[in-house]
PDB file of C-alpha atoms in Angstrom:
ATOM      1  CA  MET Z   1      15.315  16.067  23.735  1.00 78.00           C
ATOM      2  CA  ARG Z   2      17.264  17.375  26.699  1.00 79.00           C
ATOM      3  CA  LYS Z   3      19.733  14.444  26.534  1.00 79.00           C
ATOM      4  CA  LEU Z   4      20.296  15.109  22.830  1.00 78.00           C
ATOM      5  CA  LEU Z   5      21.014  18.781  23.473  1.00 77.00           C
ATOM      6  CA  ILE Z   6      23.433  18.032  26.320  1.00 82.00           C
ATOM      7  CA  SER Z   7      25.149  15.298  24.283  1.00 78.00           C
ATOM      8  CA  THR Z   8      25.533  17.660  21.330  1.00 82.00           C
ATOM      9  CA  ILE Z   9      27.039  20.390  23.513  1.00 83.00           C
ATOM     10  CA  VAL Z  10      29.476  17.960  25.168  1.00 78.00           C
ATOM     11  CA  LEU Z  11      30.484  16.477  21.809  1.00 77.00           C
ATOM     12  CA  PHE Z  12      30.957  19.934  20.303  1.00 78.00           C
ATOM     13  CA  THR Z  13      33.089  21.001  23.290  1.00 77.00           C
ATOM     14  CA  LEU Z  14      35.282  17.908  23.026  1.00 71.00           C
ATOM     15  CA  LEU Z  15      35.755  18.337  19.283  1.00 68.00           C
ATOM     16  CA  THR Z  16      36.655  21.996  19.774  1.00 70.00           C
ATOM     17  CA  MET Z  17      39.228  21.105  22.421  1.00 66.00           C
ATOM     18  CA  ILE Z  18      40.808  18.418  20.242  1.00 67.00           C
ATOM     19  CA  TYR Z  19      40.904  20.680  17.198  1.00 64.00           C
ATOM     20  CA  SER Z  20      42.481  23.562  19.124  1.00 68.00           C
ATOM     21  CA  CYS Z  21      45.338  21.493  20.567  1.00 69.00           C
ATOM     22  CA  GLN Z  22      48.757  22.188  19.094  1.00 72.00           C
ATOM     23  CA  SER Z  23      51.546  19.714  18.639  1.00 81.00           C
ATOM     24  CA  ALA Z  24      54.738  20.068  20.676  1.00 82.00           C
ATOM     25  CA  ASP Z  25      56.551  21.067  17.470  1.00 84.00           C
ATOM     26  CA  GLN Z  26      54.061  23.861  16.792  1.00 86.00           C
ATOM     27  CA  VAL Z  27      54.359  25.115  20.370  1.00 87.00           C
ATOM     28  CA  LYS Z  28      58.178  25.149  20.041  1.00 91.00           C
ATOM     29  CA  GLN Z  29      57.955  27.052  16.749  1.00 92.00           C
ATOM     30  CA  ASP Z  30      55.592  29.575  18.331  1.00 92.00           C
ATOM     31  CA  ILE Z  31      58.035  30.138  21.204  1.00 93.00           C
ATOM     32  CA  TYR Z  32      60.932  30.609  18.767  1.00 94.00           C
ATOM     33  CA  TYR Z  33      58.795  32.976  16.698  1.00 96.00           C
ATOM     34  CA  THR Z  34      57.826  35.132  19.683  1.00 96.00           C
ATOM     35  CA  ASN Z  35      61.377  35.327  21.032  1.00 96.00           C
ATOM     36  CA  GLY Z  36      62.695  35.935  17.512  1.00 96.00           C
ATOM     37  CA  ARG Z  37      60.311  38.861  17.109  1.00 97.00           C
ATOM     38  CA  ASP Z  38      61.763  40.467  20.239  1.00 97.00           C
ATOM     39  CA  TYR Z  39      65.337  40.007  18.970  1.00 97.00           C
ATOM     40  CA  TYR Z  40      64.313  41.271  15.520  1.00 97.00           C
ATOM     41  CA  ILE Z  41      62.908  44.448  17.061  1.00 97.00           C
ATOM     42  CA  LYS Z  42      66.089  44.949  19.084  1.00 97.00           C
ATOM     43  CA  TYR Z  43      68.720  44.136  16.423  1.00 96.00           C
ATOM     44  CA  CYS Z  44      67.175  44.131  12.934  1.00 96.00           C
ATOM     45  CA  GLN Z  45      64.142  46.385  12.717  1.00 96.00           C
ATOM     46  CA  ASN Z  46      66.144  49.616  12.556  1.00 95.00           C
ATOM     47  CA  CYS Z  47      67.462  48.689   9.105  1.00 94.00           C
ATOM     48  CA  HIS Z  48      64.986  46.118   7.776  1.00 96.00           C
ATOM     49  CA  GLY Z  49      61.837  47.867   8.992  1.00 95.00           C
ATOM     50  CA  ALA Z  50      58.899  46.936  11.197  1.00 96.00           C
ATOM     51  CA  LYS Z  51      57.227  45.162   8.284  1.00 95.00           C
ATOM     52  CA  GLY Z  52      60.415  43.796   6.707  1.00 95.00           C
ATOM     53  CA  GLU Z  53      60.234  46.463   4.010  1.00 95.00           C
ATOM     54  CA  GLY Z  54      63.928  47.383   4.160  1.00 93.00           C
ATOM     55  CA  LEU Z  55      65.507  50.810   4.169  1.00 91.00           C
ATOM     56  CA  GLY Z  56      65.493  52.157   0.635  1.00 89.00           C
ATOM     57  CA  ALA Z  57      68.695  51.284  -1.187  1.00 88.00           C
ATOM     58  CA  LEU Z  58      70.602  50.759   2.067  1.00 90.00           C
ATOM     59  CA  ALA Z  59      69.045  47.608   3.574  1.00 93.00           C
ATOM     60  CA  PRO Z  60      67.149  44.952   1.634  1.00 94.00           C
ATOM     61  CA  PRO Z  61      63.595  43.953   2.424  1.00 95.00           C
ATOM     62  CA  LEU Z  62      62.908  40.595   4.033  1.00 94.00           C
ATOM     63  CA  THR Z  63      59.776  40.055   1.979  1.00 92.00           C
ATOM     64  CA  ASP Z  64      61.400  37.984  -0.787  1.00 84.00           C
ATOM     65  CA  SER Z  65      60.501  34.439   0.193  1.00 83.00           C
ATOM     66  CA  VAL Z  66      62.411  33.044  -2.802  1.00 89.00           C
ATOM     67  CA  PHE Z  67      65.701  34.617  -1.685  1.00 90.00           C
ATOM     68  CA  LEU Z  68      65.137  33.526   1.919  1.00 91.00           C
ATOM     69  CA  LYS Z  69      64.237  29.977   0.907  1.00 91.00           C
ATOM     70  CA  GLU Z  70      67.235  29.630  -1.434  1.00 91.00           C
ATOM     71  CA  ASN Z  71      69.613  31.048   1.188  1.00 91.00           C
ATOM     72  CA  LYS Z  72      68.125  29.648   4.405  1.00 91.00           C
ATOM     73  CA  GLN Z  73      71.406  27.893   5.296  1.00 92.00           C
ATOM     74  CA  LYS Z  74      73.248  31.225   4.992  1.00 94.00           C
ATOM     75  CA  ILE Z  75      70.916  33.399   7.059  1.00 95.00           C
ATOM     76  CA  ALA Z  76      72.463  32.357  10.381  1.00 96.00           C
ATOM     77  CA  CYS Z  77      75.905  33.232   8.982  1.00 95.00           C
ATOM     78  CA  TYR Z  78      74.650  36.616   7.758  1.00 95.00           C
ATOM     79  CA  ILE Z  79      73.300  37.418  11.216  1.00 96.00           C
ATOM     80  CA  LYS Z  80      76.336  36.169  13.165  1.00 96.00           C
ATOM     81  CA  ASN Z  81      79.113  37.425  10.854  1.00 95.00           C
ATOM     82  CA  GLY Z  82      77.472  40.266   8.983  1.00 94.00           C
ATOM     83  CA  MET Z  83      77.409  40.519   5.232  1.00 93.00           C
ATOM     84  CA  SER Z  84      79.393  42.549   2.734  1.00 91.00           C
ATOM     85  CA  GLU Z  85      78.622  40.785  -0.546  1.00 90.00           C
ATOM     86  CA  ALA Z  86      76.167  42.359  -2.963  1.00 92.00           C
ATOM     87  CA  ILE Z  87      72.756  40.734  -3.227  1.00 91.00           C
ATOM     88  CA  THR Z  88      69.773  41.297  -5.512  1.00 91.00           C
ATOM     89  CA  ILE Z  89      66.255  41.239  -4.103  1.00 89.00           C
ATOM     90  CA  HIS Z  90      63.133  42.107  -6.099  1.00 86.00           C
ATOM     91  CA  GLY Z  91      65.440  43.180  -8.940  1.00 89.00           C
ATOM     92  CA  GLN Z  92      67.302  45.769  -6.846  1.00 90.00           C
ATOM     93  CA  LYS Z  93      70.976  45.373  -6.007  1.00 92.00           C
ATOM     94  CA  TYR Z  94      72.062  45.980  -2.396  1.00 93.00           C
ATOM     95  CA  GLU Z  95      75.740  46.548  -1.715  1.00 90.00           C
ATOM     96  CA  GLY Z  96      75.688  47.941   1.824  1.00 86.00           C
ATOM     97  CA  LYS Z  97      77.467  46.143   4.641  1.00 91.00           C
ATOM     98  CA  MET Z  98      75.354  44.395   7.251  1.00 93.00           C
ATOM     99  CA  PRO Z  99      76.964  44.529  10.712  1.00 95.00           C
ATOM    100  CA  ASP Z 100      77.819  41.343  12.573  1.00 94.00           C
ATOM    101  CA  PHE Z 101      76.124  40.265  15.769  1.00 96.00           C
ATOM    102  CA  GLN Z 102      78.853  38.134  17.343  1.00 95.00           C
ATOM    103  CA  THR Z 103      77.300  38.507  20.790  1.00 95.00           C
ATOM    104  CA  LEU Z 104      74.179  36.558  19.811  1.00 96.00           C
ATOM    105  CA  ALA Z 105      74.041  32.914  20.857  1.00 96.00           C
ATOM    106  CA  ALA Z 106      73.043  30.209  18.373  1.00 96.00           C
ATOM    107  CA  ILE Z 107      69.601  29.888  20.000  1.00 97.00           C
ATOM    108  CA  ASP Z 108      69.004  33.626  19.570  1.00 97.00           C
ATOM    109  CA  ILE Z 109      69.934  33.390  15.900  1.00 97.00           C
ATOM    110  CA  ALA Z 110      67.647  30.371  15.401  1.00 97.00           C
ATOM    111  CA  GLN Z 111      64.776  32.337  16.886  1.00 97.00           C
ATOM    112  CA  ILE Z 112      65.450  35.348  14.656  1.00 97.00           C
ATOM    113  CA  VAL Z 113      65.540  33.081  11.599  1.00 97.00           C
ATOM    114  CA  VAL Z 114      62.204  31.494  12.573  1.00 97.00           C
ATOM    115  CA  TYR Z 115      60.685  34.960  12.923  1.00 97.00           C
ATOM    116  CA  ILE Z 116      62.086  36.286   9.629  1.00 96.00           C
ATOM    117  CA  THR Z 117      61.219  33.184   7.628  1.00 95.00           C
ATOM    118  CA  ASN Z 118      57.658  33.101   8.985  1.00 95.00           C
ATOM    119  CA  SER Z 119      56.831  36.822   8.805  1.00 95.00           C
ATOM    120  CA  PHE Z 120      56.481  39.412   6.062  1.00 94.00           C
ATOM    121  CA  GLY Z 121      54.658  36.968   3.766  1.00 90.00           C
ATOM    122  CA  ASN Z 122      57.094  34.108   4.401  1.00 92.00           C
ATOM    123  CA  LYS Z 123      55.943  30.701   5.663  1.00 93.00           C
ATOM    124  CA  GLN Z 124      58.947  28.413   5.948  1.00 93.00           C
ATOM    125  CA  GLY Z 125      58.324  26.611   9.223  1.00 93.00           C
ATOM    126  CA  MET Z 126      60.783  25.696  11.941  1.00 95.00           C
ATOM    127  CA  TYR Z 127      64.534  26.316  11.992  1.00 94.00           C
ATOM    128  CA  THR Z 128      66.057  24.429  14.889  1.00 94.00           C
ATOM    129  CA  LEU Z 129      69.021  25.122  17.128  1.00 94.00           C
ATOM    130  CA  GLU Z 130      70.693  22.054  15.608  1.00 96.00           C
ATOM    131  CA  GLN Z 131      70.266  23.454  12.091  1.00 95.00           C
ATOM    132  CA  THR Z 132      71.659  26.785  13.256  1.00 95.00           C
ATOM    133  CA  SER Z 133      74.710  25.176  14.833  1.00 95.00           C
ATOM    134  CA  THR Z 134      75.375  23.176  11.667  1.00 96.00           C
ATOM    135  CA  ASP Z 135      74.940  26.222   9.436  1.00 95.00           C
ATOM    136  CA  LEU Z 136      77.225  28.337  11.644  1.00 96.00           C
ATOM    137  CA  LYS Z 137      79.961  25.673  11.426  1.00 95.00           C
ATOM    138  CA  ASN Z 138      79.689  25.821   7.625  1.00 93.00           C
ATOM    139  CA  CYS Z 139      79.998  29.612   7.356  1.00 90.00           C
ATOM    140  CA  LYS Z 140      82.480  30.744   4.728  1.00 74.00           C
TER     141      LYS Z 140
END
C-alpha cells in the first residue's frame, strides 16, 4: 500500500512538471508580451486606455480583433510612423492623427504588437522581430 501511494505521488508530480513546461516559443512570446505591456503603458495607454477602450471619439479602442487581424502587417507602420488616415472600428469613424514613435526600435514595436494583439480580448499569437522588420520595410 505504501509503495502504491509513493508511486502515485511521484507519477503525479512528474506529470504535473511535464504539463507545466512551456515551449521556447511560448516563453519568447511571454517575454515579448511583458515588455510590450511596459511600452504600451509608457507610449500608448494615455490615448488607447488601460483596457484598450480608446479615448471617446479621439482615439480608437484596441478591442476590435477583426480590425487588428486584418491590419496586422500595418500595425508596426502605424506605431513607427503614426497614422492620419480615417479608420472605422466598431462602426465608429476615427479621424484623429496618431503621433509617430520614430525613436522606438523594431524590437520594441514587435513587443508592443504582441501585447496589443494578445490583450483586450485579442489572441493572435506571436509577432516576431523578423515580421516587424519586413512590415516596416513595406510601409507606405
